[in-house]
XYZ file of C-alpha atoms in Angstrom:
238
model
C 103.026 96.531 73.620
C 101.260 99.560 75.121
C 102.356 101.732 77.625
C 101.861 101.074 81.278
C 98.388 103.387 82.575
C 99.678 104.752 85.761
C 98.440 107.255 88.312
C 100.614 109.278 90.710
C 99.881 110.014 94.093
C 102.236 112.290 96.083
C 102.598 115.897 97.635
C 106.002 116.467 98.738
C 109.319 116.839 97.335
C 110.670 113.241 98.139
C 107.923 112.123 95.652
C 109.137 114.574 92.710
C 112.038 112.506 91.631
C 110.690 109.544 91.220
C 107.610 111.459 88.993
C 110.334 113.038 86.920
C 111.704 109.194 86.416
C 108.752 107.869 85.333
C 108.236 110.782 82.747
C 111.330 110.088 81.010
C 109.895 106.348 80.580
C 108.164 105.942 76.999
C 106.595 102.519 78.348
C 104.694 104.456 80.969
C 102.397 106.467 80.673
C 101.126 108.641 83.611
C 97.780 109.729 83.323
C 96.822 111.462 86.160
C 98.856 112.734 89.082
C 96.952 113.325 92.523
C 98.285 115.456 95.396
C 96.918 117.496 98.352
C 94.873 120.485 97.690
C 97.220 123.955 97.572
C 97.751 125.275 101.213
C 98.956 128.493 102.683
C 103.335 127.608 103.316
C 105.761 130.053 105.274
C 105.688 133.052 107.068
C 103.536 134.834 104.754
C 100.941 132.354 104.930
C 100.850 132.743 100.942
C 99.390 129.777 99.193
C 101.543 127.584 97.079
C 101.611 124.635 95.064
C 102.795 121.303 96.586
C 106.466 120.028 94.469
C 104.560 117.140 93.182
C 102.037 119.607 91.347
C 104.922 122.001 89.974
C 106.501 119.270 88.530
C 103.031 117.682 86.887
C 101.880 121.234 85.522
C 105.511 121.534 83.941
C 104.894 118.321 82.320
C 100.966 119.690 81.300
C 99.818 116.305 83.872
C 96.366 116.609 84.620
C 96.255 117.199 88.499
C 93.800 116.535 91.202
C 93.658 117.822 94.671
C 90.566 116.463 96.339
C 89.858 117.510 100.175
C 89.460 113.619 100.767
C 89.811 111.556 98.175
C 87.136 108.802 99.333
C 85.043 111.467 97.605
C 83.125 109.747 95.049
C 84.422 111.624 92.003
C 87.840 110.186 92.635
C 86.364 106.633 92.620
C 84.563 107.690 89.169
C 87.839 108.963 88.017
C 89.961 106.237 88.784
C 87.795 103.381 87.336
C 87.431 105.177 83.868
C 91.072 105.857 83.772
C 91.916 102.222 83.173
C 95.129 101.931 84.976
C 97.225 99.751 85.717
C 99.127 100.813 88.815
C 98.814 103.846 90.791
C 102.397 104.774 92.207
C 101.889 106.638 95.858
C 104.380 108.151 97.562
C 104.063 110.304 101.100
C 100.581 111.733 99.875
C 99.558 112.665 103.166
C 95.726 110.811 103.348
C 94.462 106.895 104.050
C 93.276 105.487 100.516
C 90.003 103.900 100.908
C 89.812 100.195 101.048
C 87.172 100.427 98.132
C 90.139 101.815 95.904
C 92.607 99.947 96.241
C 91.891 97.020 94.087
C 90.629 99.421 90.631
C 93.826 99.626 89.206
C 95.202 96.257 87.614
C 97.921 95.606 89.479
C 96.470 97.982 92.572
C 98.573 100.594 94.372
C 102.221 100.683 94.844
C 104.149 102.646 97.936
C 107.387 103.789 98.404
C 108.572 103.581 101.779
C 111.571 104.654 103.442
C 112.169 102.627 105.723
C 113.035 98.374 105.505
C 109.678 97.444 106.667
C 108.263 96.135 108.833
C 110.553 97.865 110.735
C 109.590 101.804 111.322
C 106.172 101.603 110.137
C 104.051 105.345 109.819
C 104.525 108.665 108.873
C 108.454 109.874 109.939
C 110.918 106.290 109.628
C 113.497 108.764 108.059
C 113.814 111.014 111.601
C 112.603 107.700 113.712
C 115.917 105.893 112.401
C 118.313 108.268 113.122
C 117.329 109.441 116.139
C 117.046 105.367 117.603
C 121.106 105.296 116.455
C 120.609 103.072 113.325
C 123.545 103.029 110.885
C 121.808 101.113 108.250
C 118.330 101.909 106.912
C 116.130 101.652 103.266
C 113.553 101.942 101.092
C 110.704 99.001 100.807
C 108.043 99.285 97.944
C 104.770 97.139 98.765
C 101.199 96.822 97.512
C 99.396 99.160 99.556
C 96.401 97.421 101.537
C 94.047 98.726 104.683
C 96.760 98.749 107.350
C 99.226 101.078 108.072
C 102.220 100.149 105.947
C 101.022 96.407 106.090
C 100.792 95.575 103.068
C 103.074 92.776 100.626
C 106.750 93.681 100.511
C 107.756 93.817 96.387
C 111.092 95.247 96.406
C 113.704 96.273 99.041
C 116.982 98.278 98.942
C 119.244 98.967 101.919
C 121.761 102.131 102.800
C 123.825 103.375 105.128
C 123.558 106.067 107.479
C 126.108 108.793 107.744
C 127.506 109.383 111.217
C 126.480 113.093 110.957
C 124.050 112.616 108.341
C 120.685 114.461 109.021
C 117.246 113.640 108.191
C 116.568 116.484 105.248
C 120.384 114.803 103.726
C 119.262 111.476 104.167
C 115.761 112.457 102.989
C 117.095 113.845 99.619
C 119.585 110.670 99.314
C 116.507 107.698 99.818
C 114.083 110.042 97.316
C 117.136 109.411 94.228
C 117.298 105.675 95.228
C 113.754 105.217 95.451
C 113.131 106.456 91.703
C 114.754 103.199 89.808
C 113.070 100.997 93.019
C 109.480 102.069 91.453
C 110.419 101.845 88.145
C 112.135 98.246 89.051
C 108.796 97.421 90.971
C 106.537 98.334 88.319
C 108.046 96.443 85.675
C 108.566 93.293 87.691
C 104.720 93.040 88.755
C 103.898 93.913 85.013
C 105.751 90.820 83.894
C 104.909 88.472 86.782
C 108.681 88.183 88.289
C 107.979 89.628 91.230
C 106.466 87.383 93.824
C 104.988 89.868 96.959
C 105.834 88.374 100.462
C 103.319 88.885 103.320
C 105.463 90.895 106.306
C 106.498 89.363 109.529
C 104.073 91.682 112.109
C 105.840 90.164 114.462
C 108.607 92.292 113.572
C 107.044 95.472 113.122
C 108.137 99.009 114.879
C 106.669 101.988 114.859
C 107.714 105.585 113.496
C 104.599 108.021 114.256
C 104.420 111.532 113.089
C 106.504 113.824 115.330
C 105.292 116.196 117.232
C 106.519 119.094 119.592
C 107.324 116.780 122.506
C 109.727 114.693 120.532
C 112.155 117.306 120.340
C 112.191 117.631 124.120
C 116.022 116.468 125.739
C 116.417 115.616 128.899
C 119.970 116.670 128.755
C 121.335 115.176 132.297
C 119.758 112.362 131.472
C 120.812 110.874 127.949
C 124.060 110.055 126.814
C 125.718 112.287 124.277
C 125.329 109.939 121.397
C 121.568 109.487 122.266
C 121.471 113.137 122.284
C 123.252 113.905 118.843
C 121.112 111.105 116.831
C 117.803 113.278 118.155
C 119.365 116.103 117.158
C 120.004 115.027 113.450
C 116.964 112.784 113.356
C 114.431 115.518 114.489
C 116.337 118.453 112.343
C 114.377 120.869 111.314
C 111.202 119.989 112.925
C 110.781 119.748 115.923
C 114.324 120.323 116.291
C 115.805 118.908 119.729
């Protein structure tokens, strides 16, 4: 039986360890990897490569960084690639509804949160700083909503009492590896039976911004105050 064709979509370094999983897989084969375009980082403003490429030019990965990638070359790419899945994890842009069904079995997210609770960009911060003790990671068939689409595979963990986002962060990215790889391998041989998500049910995590770090400290409880603190660490801090 051949290999599985799959494409990799990711930027940051809670995608790299599920990349490096796949790579040590010798019934996948990852074809292309896709991640945002190199950016000035730090307080030297000097430009660097996102983790997802380092690890991908270590492996000699072909790697694209389109501005947008509705741009038609990345539709022309995709189609002649032939695959069948393309794994995306925190890439940082909206695919295209026009994209989404080329690959074979179309394209699978990791997301950290138990969907459809904590829906968008932060659920890791989101779900500590609302006090929750238990959390996880959700993959699902990506579709033209916001983390909307068909739950595949779940897996729940606990939150740490003083556990902060970046330690939580790096804990979820490990579990979420064998998830994919589960995932994958169940929609290749038809075991896995998507579910549709209860809407219903749905809350919201939204990018942070400044604001959120903002404590009314006369106000909040101390225990209100402590999960921002570790929920919003570094950025925007609290």
């Amino acid at each position: 039986m051949p290999p599985l064709r799959i494409g990799f979509c990711g930027t940051p370094q809670f995608a790299v360890p599920t990349l490096q999983h796949l790579l040590t897989k010798s019934d996948f084969e990852v074809l292309a990897v896709i991640t945002q375009p190199d950016r000035p980082r730090g307080r030297g403003h000097e430009v660097s490569f996102s983790p997802v490429k380092q690890v991908a030019l270590a492996a000699h990965l072909p790697v694209y960084q389109p501005e947008k990638i509705r741009a038609p070359e990345m539709e022309e790419l995709l189609k002649n690639l032939f695959l069948d899945f393309v794994v995306i994890i925190a890439y940082g842009q909206i695919i295209p509804a026009r994209l989404l069904s080329i690959p074979k079995h179309g394209w699978i997210n990791l997301h950290a949160s138990l969907l459809p609770k904590y829906r968008g960009a932060a659920p890791i911060n989101w779900a500590i700083a609302s006090g929750e003790t238990r959390t996880g990671l959700t993959t699902m068939r990506i579709d033209a909503g916001m983390d909307t689409g068909d739950i595949l595979l779940q897996h729940e963990l606990g939150i740490g009492p003083k556990e902060t986002a970046p330690e939580l962060a790096a804990r979820m990215s490990e579990a979420g590896a064998p998830l994919i790889e589960e995932t994958l391998r169940g929609l290749a041989a038809g075991t896995i039976i998507p579910r549709p998500q209860n809407h219903s049910e749905a809350t919201l995590a939204p990018i942070l911004k400044k604001e959120d770090g903002r404590i009314d400290w006369n106000r909040r409880p101390a225990q209100e105050i402590y999960n921002r603190m570790r929920g919003f660490t570094p950025w925007p801090g609290a």
